[in-house]
mmCIF file of C-alpha atoms in Angstrom:
data_model
loop_
_atom_site.group_PDB
_atom_site.id
_atom_site.type_symbol
_atom_site.label_atom_id
_atom_site.label_comp_id
_atom_site.label_asym_id
_atom_site.label_seq_id
_atom_site.Cartn_x
_atom_site.Cartn_y
_atom_site.Cartn_z
ATOM 1 C CA UNK A 23 19.238 -11.367 6.294
ATOM 2 C CA UNK A 24 19.889 -7.627 6.493
ATOM 3 C CA UNK A 25 16.870 -5.752 5.002
ATOM 4 C CA UNK A 26 16.233 -2.207 4.133
ATOM 5 C CA UNK A 27 12.622 -0.924 4.407
ATOM 6 C CA UNK A 28 12.021 2.446 2.790
ATOM 7 C CA UNK A 29 8.970 4.147 4.386
ATOM 8 C CA UNK A 30 9.171 1.842 7.313
ATOM 9 C CA UNK A 31 7.508 4.008 9.704
ATOM 10 C CA UNK A 32 4.340 4.066 7.555
ATOM 11 C CA UNK A 33 1.154 1.865 7.909
ATOM 12 C CA UNK A 34 2.481 -0.874 5.704
ATOM 13 C CA UNK A 35 6.220 -0.417 6.250
ATOM 14 C CA UNK A 36 5.817 -0.779 10.050
ATOM 15 C CA UNK A 37 3.818 -3.899 9.781
ATOM 16 C CA UNK A 38 6.415 -5.268 7.358
ATOM 17 C CA UNK A 39 9.251 -4.323 9.743
ATOM 18 C CA UNK A 40 7.554 -6.169 12.621
ATOM 19 C CA UNK A 41 7.188 -9.338 10.482
ATOM 20 C CA UNK A 42 10.824 -9.198 9.327
ATOM 21 C CA UNK A 43 12.129 -8.850 12.809
ATOM 22 C CA UNK A 44 9.835 -11.581 14.050
ATOM 23 C CA UNK A 45 11.155 -13.910 11.278
ATOM 24 C CA UNK A 46 14.753 -13.182 12.558
ATOM 25 C CA UNK A 47 16.061 -10.599 10.203
ATOM 26 C CA UNK A 48 17.930 -7.444 10.787
ATOM 27 C CA UNK A 49 15.991 -4.426 9.670
ATOM 28 C CA UNK A 50 17.004 -0.949 8.686
ATOM 29 C CA UNK A 51 14.059 1.556 8.402
ATOM 30 C CA UNK A 52 14.592 4.666 6.301
ATOM 31 C CA UNK A 53 11.879 7.330 6.611
ATOM 32 C CA UNK A 54 11.635 11.153 6.491
ATOM 33 C CA UNK A 55 8.430 11.059 8.536
ATOM 34 C CA UNK A 56 6.338 13.368 6.110
ATOM 35 C CA UNK A 57 3.648 10.743 6.279
ATOM 36 C CA UNK A 58 5.166 8.146 8.553
ATOM 37 C CA UNK A 59 4.356 8.022 12.230
ATOM 38 C CA UNK A 60 7.250 7.540 14.910
ATOM 39 C CA UNK A 61 4.806 5.783 17.155
ATOM 40 C CA UNK A 62 4.327 2.915 14.521
ATOM 41 C CA UNK A 63 7.787 1.838 15.216
ATOM 42 C CA UNK A 64 8.369 3.202 18.704
ATOM 43 C CA UNK A 65 8.109 -0.317 20.344
ATOM 44 C CA UNK A 66 11.094 -1.372 18.346
ATOM 45 C CA UNK A 67 13.557 1.064 19.957
ATOM 46 C CA UNK A 68 16.338 -0.635 21.564
ATOM 47 C CA UNK A 69 15.978 -3.879 19.680
ATOM 48 C CA UNK A 70 19.307 -5.258 18.429
ATOM 49 C CA UNK A 71 17.572 -6.288 15.056
ATOM 50 C CA UNK A 72 16.235 -2.749 14.292
ATOM 51 C CA UNK A 73 17.803 0.400 13.167
ATOM 52 C CA UNK A 74 16.226 3.768 12.179
ATOM 53 C CA UNK A 75 17.739 6.230 9.779
ATOM 54 C CA UNK A 76 15.743 9.436 9.470
ATOM 55 C CA UNK A 77 16.510 10.643 5.861
ATOM 56 C CA UNK A 78 14.900 11.706 2.640
ATOM 57 C CA UNK A 79 15.261 8.848 0.156
ATOM 58 C CA UNK A 80 15.232 11.329 -2.744
ATOM 59 C CA UNK A 81 18.749 12.314 -1.583
ATOM 60 C CA UNK A 82 20.161 8.913 -1.583
ATOM 61 C CA UNK A 83 20.399 6.135 0.901
ATOM 62 C CA UNK A 84 22.945 7.120 3.817
ATOM 63 C CA UNK A 85 23.530 3.695 5.143
ATOM 64 C CA UNK A 86 26.826 1.755 5.348
ATOM 65 C CA UNK A 87 27.049 -2.002 4.721
ATOM 66 C CA UNK A 88 25.217 -4.184 2.277
ATOM 67 C CA UNK A 89 21.552 -5.530 2.044
ATOM 68 C CA UNK A 90 20.156 -8.921 1.052
ATOM 69 C CA UNK A 91 16.620 -7.551 0.531
ATOM 70 C CA UNK A 92 15.214 -4.074 -0.021
ATOM 71 C CA UNK A 93 11.575 -3.242 0.167
ATOM 72 C CA UNK A 94 10.682 0.128 -1.462
ATOM 73 C CA UNK A 95 7.517 1.233 0.318
ATOM 74 C CA UNK A 96 8.363 5.121 0.711
ATOM 75 C CA UNK A 97 5.613 7.085 -0.805
ATOM 76 C CA UNK A 98 2.720 9.328 0.205
ATOM 77 C CA UNK A 99 -0.200 6.986 -0.472
ATOM 78 C CA UNK A 100 -3.588 8.678 0.204
ATOM 79 C CA UNK A 101 -5.785 11.142 -1.744
ATOM 80 C CA UNK A 102 -5.146 13.951 0.738
ATOM 81 C CA UNK A 103 -1.409 13.402 0.206
ATOM 82 C CA UNK A 104 -1.578 13.757 -3.567
ATOM 83 C CA UNK A 105 -2.955 17.290 -2.918
ATOM 84 C CA UNK A 106 -0.781 18.345 -0.237
ATOM 85 C CA UNK A 107 2.434 16.600 -1.329
ATOM 86 C CA UNK A 108 2.425 16.320 -5.082
ATOM 87 C CA UNK A 109 6.188 16.839 -5.820
ATOM 88 C CA UNK A 110 7.144 14.555 -2.920
ATOM 89 C CA UNK A 111 4.938 11.964 -4.351
ATOM 90 C CA UNK A 112 6.477 12.334 -7.866
ATOM 91 C CA UNK A 113 10.093 12.544 -6.647
ATOM 92 C CA UNK A 114 9.977 9.380 -4.370
ATOM 93 C CA UNK A 115 8.566 7.312 -7.280
ATOM 94 C CA UNK A 116 11.197 8.584 -9.582
ATOM 95 C CA UNK A 117 14.392 9.749 -7.758
ATOM 96 C CA UNK A 118 13.677 7.496 -4.829
ATOM 97 C CA UNK A 119 13.109 4.457 -6.882
ATOM 98 C CA UNK A 120 16.412 5.195 -8.805
ATOM 99 C CA UNK A 121 18.294 5.355 -5.685
ATOM 100 C CA UNK A 122 16.821 2.087 -4.364
ATOM 101 C CA UNK A 123 17.404 0.190 -7.610
ATOM 102 C CA UNK A 124 20.935 1.401 -7.872
ATOM 103 C CA UNK A 125 21.576 0.196 -4.344
ATOM 104 C CA UNK A 126 20.081 -3.147 -5.228
ATOM 105 C CA UNK A 127 22.374 -3.562 -8.084
ATOM 106 C CA UNK A 128 25.387 -2.395 -6.036
ATOM 107 C CA UNK A 129 24.570 -4.916 -3.208
ATOM 108 C CA UNK A 130 23.302 -7.713 -5.475
ATOM 109 C CA UNK A 131 20.182 -7.346 -3.289
ATOM 110 C CA UNK A 132 16.561 -8.527 -4.306
ATOM 111 C CA UNK A 133 14.255 -5.631 -4.300
ATOM 112 C CA UNK A 134 10.470 -5.424 -3.989
ATOM 113 C CA UNK A 135 8.747 -2.275 -5.423
ATOM 114 C CA UNK A 136 5.442 -1.470 -3.672
ATOM 115 C CA UNK A 137 3.407 -0.444 -6.639
ATOM 116 C CA UNK A 138 -0.489 0.044 -6.737
ATOM 117 C CA UNK A 139 -3.792 -0.988 -8.209
ATOM 118 C CA UNK A 140 -3.919 2.807 -9.223
ATOM 119 C CA UNK A 141 -1.716 1.942 -12.174
ATOM 120 C CA UNK A 142 -4.963 0.532 -13.698
ATOM 121 C CA UNK A 143 -6.863 3.850 -13.254
ATOM 122 C CA UNK A 144 -10.489 3.622 -13.644
ATOM 123 C CA UNK A 145 -10.384 0.335 -15.131
ATOM 124 C CA UNK A 146 -12.225 -0.903 -18.363
ATOM 125 C CA UNK A 147 -11.341 -4.500 -17.569
ATOM 126 C CA UNK A 148 -12.900 -6.156 -14.441
ATOM 127 C CA UNK A 149 -11.511 -7.775 -12.427
ATOM 128 C CA UNK A 150 -8.073 -6.223 -13.082
ATOM 129 C CA UNK A 151 -5.345 -8.736 -14.311
ATOM 130 C CA UNK A 152 -1.663 -7.708 -14.482
ATOM 131 C CA UNK A 153 -1.686 -7.947 -18.296
ATOM 132 C CA UNK A 154 -4.146 -5.005 -18.351
ATOM 133 C CA UNK A 155 -2.381 -1.699 -19.277
ATOM 134 C CA UNK A 156 -4.902 0.503 -17.515
ATOM 135 C CA UNK A 157 -7.062 3.567 -18.135
ATOM 136 C CA UNK A 158 -5.199 6.337 -16.343
ATOM 137 C CA UNK A 159 -5.655 10.237 -16.697
ATOM 138 C CA UNK A 160 -1.858 11.353 -16.900
ATOM 139 C CA UNK A 161 -2.774 14.901 -15.928
ATOM 140 C CA UNK A 162 -5.601 14.600 -13.430
ATOM 141 C CA UNK A 163 -5.518 15.268 -9.749
ATOM 142 C CA UNK A 164 -4.575 11.635 -8.914
ATOM 143 C CA UNK A 165 -1.866 11.538 -11.574
ATOM 144 C CA UNK A 166 0.977 12.427 -9.352
ATOM 145 C CA UNK A 167 0.548 9.069 -7.503
ATOM 146 C CA UNK A 168 -0.521 7.062 -10.518
ATOM 147 C CA UNK A 169 2.095 8.142 -12.804
ATOM 148 C CA UNK A 170 4.818 8.022 -10.134
ATOM 149 C CA UNK A 171 4.093 4.306 -9.584
ATOM 150 C CA UNK A 172 3.833 3.623 -13.444
ATOM 151 C CA UNK A 173 7.087 5.250 -13.864
ATOM 152 C CA UNK A 174 8.797 3.380 -10.993
ATOM 153 C CA UNK A 175 7.518 0.037 -12.515
ATOM 154 C CA UNK A 176 9.144 1.080 -15.921
ATOM 155 C CA UNK A 177 12.319 2.000 -14.150
ATOM 156 C CA UNK A 178 12.448 -1.235 -12.189
ATOM 157 C CA UNK A 179 11.910 -3.340 -15.358
ATOM 158 C CA UNK A 180 14.757 -1.288 -17.124
ATOM 159 C CA UNK A 181 17.060 -2.078 -14.258
ATOM 160 C CA UNK A 182 16.090 -5.708 -14.460
ATOM 161 C CA UNK A 183 16.623 -6.026 -18.365
ATOM 162 C CA UNK A 184 19.681 -3.910 -18.725
ATOM 163 C CA UNK A 185 21.496 -4.065 -15.222
ATOM 164 C CA UNK A 186 20.500 -7.420 -13.871
ATOM 165 C CA UNK A 187 18.497 -6.069 -10.861
ATOM 166 C CA UNK A 188 16.574 -8.835 -9.040
ATOM 167 C CA UNK A 189 13.135 -7.007 -9.112
ATOM 168 C CA UNK A 190 9.841 -8.017 -7.828
ATOM 169 C CA UNK A 191 6.721 -5.799 -8.291
ATOM 170 C CA UNK A 192 3.656 -5.748 -5.995
ATOM 171 C CA UNK A 193 0.565 -4.144 -7.224
ATOM 172 C CA UNK A 194 -1.260 -3.431 -4.012
ATOM 173 C CA UNK A 195 -5.066 -3.205 -3.751
ATOM 174 C CA UNK A 196 -7.059 -1.519 -0.898
ATOM 175 C CA UNK A 197 -5.508 -2.475 2.323
ATOM 176 C CA UNK A 198 -6.781 -1.697 5.828
ATOM 177 C CA UNK A 199 -5.825 -2.306 9.523
ATOM 178 C CA UNK A 200 -4.333 -0.710 12.546
ATOM 179 C CA UNK A 201 -1.798 2.086 12.169
ATOM 180 C CA UNK A 202 -3.670 3.895 9.276
ATOM 181 C CA UNK A 203 -3.857 7.571 9.771
ATOM 182 C CA UNK A 204 -7.259 8.650 10.976
ATOM 183 C CA UNK A 205 -7.055 11.759 8.583
ATOM 184 C CA UNK A 206 -5.499 10.515 5.562
ATOM 185 C CA UNK A 207 -8.676 10.556 3.449
ATOM 186 C CA UNK A 208 -8.880 6.896 2.740
ATOM 187 C CA UNK A 209 -12.391 5.347 3.246
ATOM 188 C CA UNK A 210 -11.865 2.829 6.171
ATOM 189 C CA UNK A 211 -10.153 5.224 8.601
ATOM 190 C CA UNK A 212 -12.445 8.056 7.534
ATOM 191 C CA UNK A 213 -15.588 5.932 8.148
ATOM 192 C CA UNK A 214 -14.369 4.415 11.361
ATOM 193 C CA UNK A 215 -13.505 7.759 12.991
ATOM 194 C CA UNK A 216 -16.668 9.371 11.853
ATOM 195 C CA UNK A 217 -18.790 6.555 13.273
ATOM 196 C CA UNK A 218 -16.900 6.467 16.545
ATOM 197 C CA UNK A 219 -17.570 10.079 17.030
ATOM 198 C CA UNK A 220 -21.128 9.739 16.289
ATOM 199 C CA UNK A 221 -20.976 11.592 13.045
ATOM 200 C CA UNK A 222 -22.543 10.931 9.481
ATOM 201 C CA UNK A 223 -20.440 8.792 7.337
ATOM 202 C CA UNK A 224 -19.435 10.744 4.135
ATOM 203 C CA UNK A 225 -20.058 8.599 1.011
ATOM 204 C CA UNK A 226 -18.950 10.062 -2.232
ATOM 205 C CA UNK A 227 -21.182 9.508 -5.161
ATOM 206 C CA UNK A 228 -24.137 7.143 -4.646
ATOM 207 C CA UNK A 229 -22.003 4.501 -2.825
ATOM 208 C CA UNK A 230 -22.295 1.841 -5.619
ATOM 209 C CA UNK A 231 -18.447 2.207 -6.547
ATOM 210 C CA UNK A 232 -16.615 -0.817 -5.382
ATOM 211 C CA UNK A 233 -13.409 -1.642 -3.652
ATOM 212 C CA UNK A 234 -11.788 -4.911 -2.433
ATOM 213 C CA UNK A 235 -10.381 -4.585 1.141
ATOM 214 C CA UNK A 236 -7.422 -6.750 2.172
ATOM 215 C CA UNK A 237 -6.341 -6.818 5.791
ATOM 216 C CA UNK A 238 -2.745 -5.697 6.435
ATOM 217 C CA UNK A 239 -1.362 -8.961 7.894
ATOM 218 C CA UNK A 240 -2.497 -10.796 4.582
ATOM 219 C CA UNK A 241 -0.728 -8.236 2.396
ATOM 220 C CA UNK A 242 2.525 -8.405 4.423
ATOM 221 C CA UNK A 243 2.481 -12.180 4.026
ATOM 222 C CA UNK A 244 2.114 -11.598 0.267
ATOM 223 C CA UNK A 245 5.223 -9.338 0.311
ATOM 224 C CA UNK A 246 7.426 -12.028 2.011
ATOM 225 C CA UNK A 247 6.107 -14.680 -0.476
ATOM 226 C CA UNK A 248 6.685 -12.344 -3.343
ATOM 227 C CA UNK A 249 10.364 -11.452 -2.453
ATOM 228 C CA UNK A 250 11.164 -15.008 -1.757
ATOM 229 C CA UNK A 251 9.729 -16.159 -5.169
ATOM 230 C CA UNK A 252 11.178 -16.385 -8.710
ATOM 231 C CA UNK A 253 8.277 -14.195 -10.017
ATOM 232 C CA UNK A 254 9.762 -11.274 -11.992
ATOM 233 C CA UNK A 255 6.466 -10.045 -13.457
ATOM 234 C CA UNK A 256 4.122 -7.627 -11.582
ATOM 235 C CA UNK A 257 1.886 -9.331 -9.151
ATOM 236 C CA UNK A 258 -1.521 -8.264 -7.882
ATOM 237 C CA UNK A 259 -1.905 -8.453 -4.024
ATOM 238 C CA UNK A 260 -5.308 -7.814 -2.665
ATOM 239 C CA UNK A 261 -8.562 -9.494 -1.591
ATOM 240 C CA UNK A 262 -10.774 -10.372 -4.603
ATOM 241 C CA UNK A 263 -13.823 -10.121 -2.442
ATOM 242 C CA UNK A 264 -15.596 -7.042 -3.895
ATOM 243 C CA UNK A 265 -17.975 -4.715 -2.004
ATOM 244 C CA UNK A 266 -19.650 -1.395 -2.550
ATOM 245 C CA UNK A 267 -18.510 1.688 -0.440
ATOM 246 C CA UNK A 268 -22.179 1.835 0.835
ATOM 247 C CA UNK A 269 -21.918 -1.661 2.009
ATOM 248 C CA UNK A 270 -18.691 -0.822 3.880
ATOM 249 C CA UNK A 271 -20.438 2.268 5.545
ATOM 250 C CA UNK A 272 -23.360 0.077 6.740
ATOM 251 C CA UNK A 273 -20.985 -2.504 8.121
ATOM 252 C CA UNK A 274 -19.140 0.108 10.184
ATOM 253 C CA UNK A 275 -22.472 1.577 11.321
ATOM 254 C CA UNK A 276 -23.566 -1.849 12.669
ATOM 255 C CA UNK A 277 -20.256 -2.599 14.403
ATOM 256 C CA UNK A 278 -20.071 0.859 16.113
ATOM 257 C CA UNK A 279 -23.899 1.207 16.546
ATOM 258 C CA UNK A 280 -23.740 4.771 15.149
ATOM 259 C CA UNK A 281 -27.171 6.311 14.731
ATOM 260 C CA UNK A 282 -26.190 9.090 12.422
ATOM 261 C CA UNK A 283 -27.386 9.055 8.861
ATOM 262 C CA UNK A 284 -25.094 8.551 5.823
ATOM 263 C CA UNK A 285 -24.225 11.913 4.178
ATOM 264 C CA UNK A 286 -23.783 11.800 0.174
ATOM 265 C CA UNK A 287 -21.358 14.029 -1.555
ATOM 266 C CA UNK A 288 -20.309 14.455 -5.156
ATOM 267 C CA UNK A 289 -17.802 11.849 -6.513
ATOM 268 C CA UNK A 290 -14.262 13.291 -6.804
ATOM 269 C CA UNK A 291 -12.711 13.625 -10.147
ATOM 270 C CA UNK A 292 -11.086 10.402 -11.604
ATOM 271 C CA UNK A 293 -12.222 8.440 -8.582
ATOM 272 C CA UNK A 294 -12.116 4.686 -9.780
ATOM 273 C CA UNK A 295 -15.842 3.274 -10.079
ATOM 274 C CA UNK A 296 -14.637 -0.460 -9.647
ATOM 275 C CA UNK A 297 -11.705 -2.062 -8.130
ATOM 276 C CA UNK A 298 -11.037 -5.879 -7.783
ATOM 277 C CA UNK A 299 -7.809 -7.894 -8.195
ATOM 278 C CA UNK A 300 -7.441 -10.974 -10.329
ATOM 279 C CA UNK A 301 -4.990 -12.796 -8.099
ATOM 280 C CA UNK A 302 -4.529 -15.944 -10.212
ATOM 281 C CA UNK A 303 -0.842 -15.118 -10.522
ATOM 282 C CA UNK A 304 -0.400 -14.775 -6.818
ATOM 283 C CA UNK A 305 -2.163 -18.087 -6.198
ATOM 284 C CA UNK A 306 -0.129 -19.921 -8.832
ATOM 285 C CA UNK A 307 3.265 -18.525 -8.242
ATOM 286 C CA UNK A 308 3.213 -17.549 -4.409
ATOM 287 C CA UNK A 309 0.716 -19.981 -3.124
ATOM 288 C CA UNK A 310 -0.918 -16.876 -1.535
ATOM 289 C CA UNK A 311 -4.329 -15.590 -0.891
ATOM 290 C CA UNK A 312 -6.007 -13.649 1.888
ATOM 291 C CA UNK A 313 -7.100 -15.654 5.041
ATOM 292 C CA UNK A 314 -8.484 -12.911 7.309
ATOM 293 C CA UNK A 315 -12.095 -12.109 6.967
ATOM 294 C CA UNK A 316 -13.299 -8.750 6.108
ATOM 295 C CA UNK A 317 -15.477 -8.723 9.324
ATOM 296 C CA UNK A 318 -12.675 -9.742 11.634
ATOM 297 C CA UNK A 319 -10.198 -7.223 10.020
ATOM 298 C CA UNK A 320 -12.758 -4.556 10.314
ATOM 299 C CA UNK A 321 -13.352 -5.329 14.079
ATOM 300 C CA UNK A 322 -9.534 -5.023 14.727
ATOM 301 C CA UNK A 323 -9.285 -1.756 12.853
ATOM 302 C CA UNK A 324 -12.162 -0.089 14.584
ATOM 303 C CA UNK A 325 -10.690 -1.174 17.945
ATOM 304 C CA UNK A 326 -7.379 0.416 16.899
ATOM 305 C CA UNK A 327 -9.193 3.736 16.127
ATOM 306 C CA UNK A 328 -11.329 3.430 19.209
ATOM 307 C CA UNK A 329 -8.243 3.412 21.274
ATOM 308 C CA UNK A 330 -6.734 6.422 19.426
ATOM 309 C CA UNK A 331 -9.689 8.766 20.191
#
């Protein structure tokens, strides 16, 4: 297959590109590098199965030929990005998604939209199931990301209903692993780099808020199974093993043997207090669930950041 991966130099996109090439596909990565990292795909330079196009998706897709699959992963995706790149976040979820969906219709390609658990906001239903419509603040500091993804889902469904687009929607929950940016504001890289430098781990709130952490290789397997499937409804992809932020901090402290104390700071506005996916739909329709343990994934991730320092 010939596959387009938008945002293919990012954390998830680069791992997906590796998997697709290993599976024998031809991959074109489109990235403007505002958050993507050239080093994430540097090892693919010279591969006959890989092509890099540096461009802004919001201006279109300047690539000839047709695609069989398109994965739309392009988007800033961390709390720091929402503050520093608010318009880029909104535009890639609107204009960027429109270009992707138009190209999918033109090429008769199957397209997977990378959505997010953030469409559930600070959820009043726990665990979160795909039929839940969410509790999102549409004008809050996180809204540029939340609403961009909610809009892109609506746009994708409109393309599916009225233009026959072959759409798959992945609602991604917290994912971690090598190639995350150390300074992107997400909790695993923040804790890992703080611990490795012997600093206090910064916990916002009292640390009782929860997340469910999925290792990146498990998520990528979910992507492949989803685009290969006949499932046209949104699908949660994440690890249903829920743990507190304080538990995560203590795990990383033990692995790194960091003697510094934990530092508590006020909880940011609109920060979700609980997050856990119901993956019944993924189990039933994709025969997918995570297999990498939290401990093994954390060891690999910390080793990656150790080598980056």
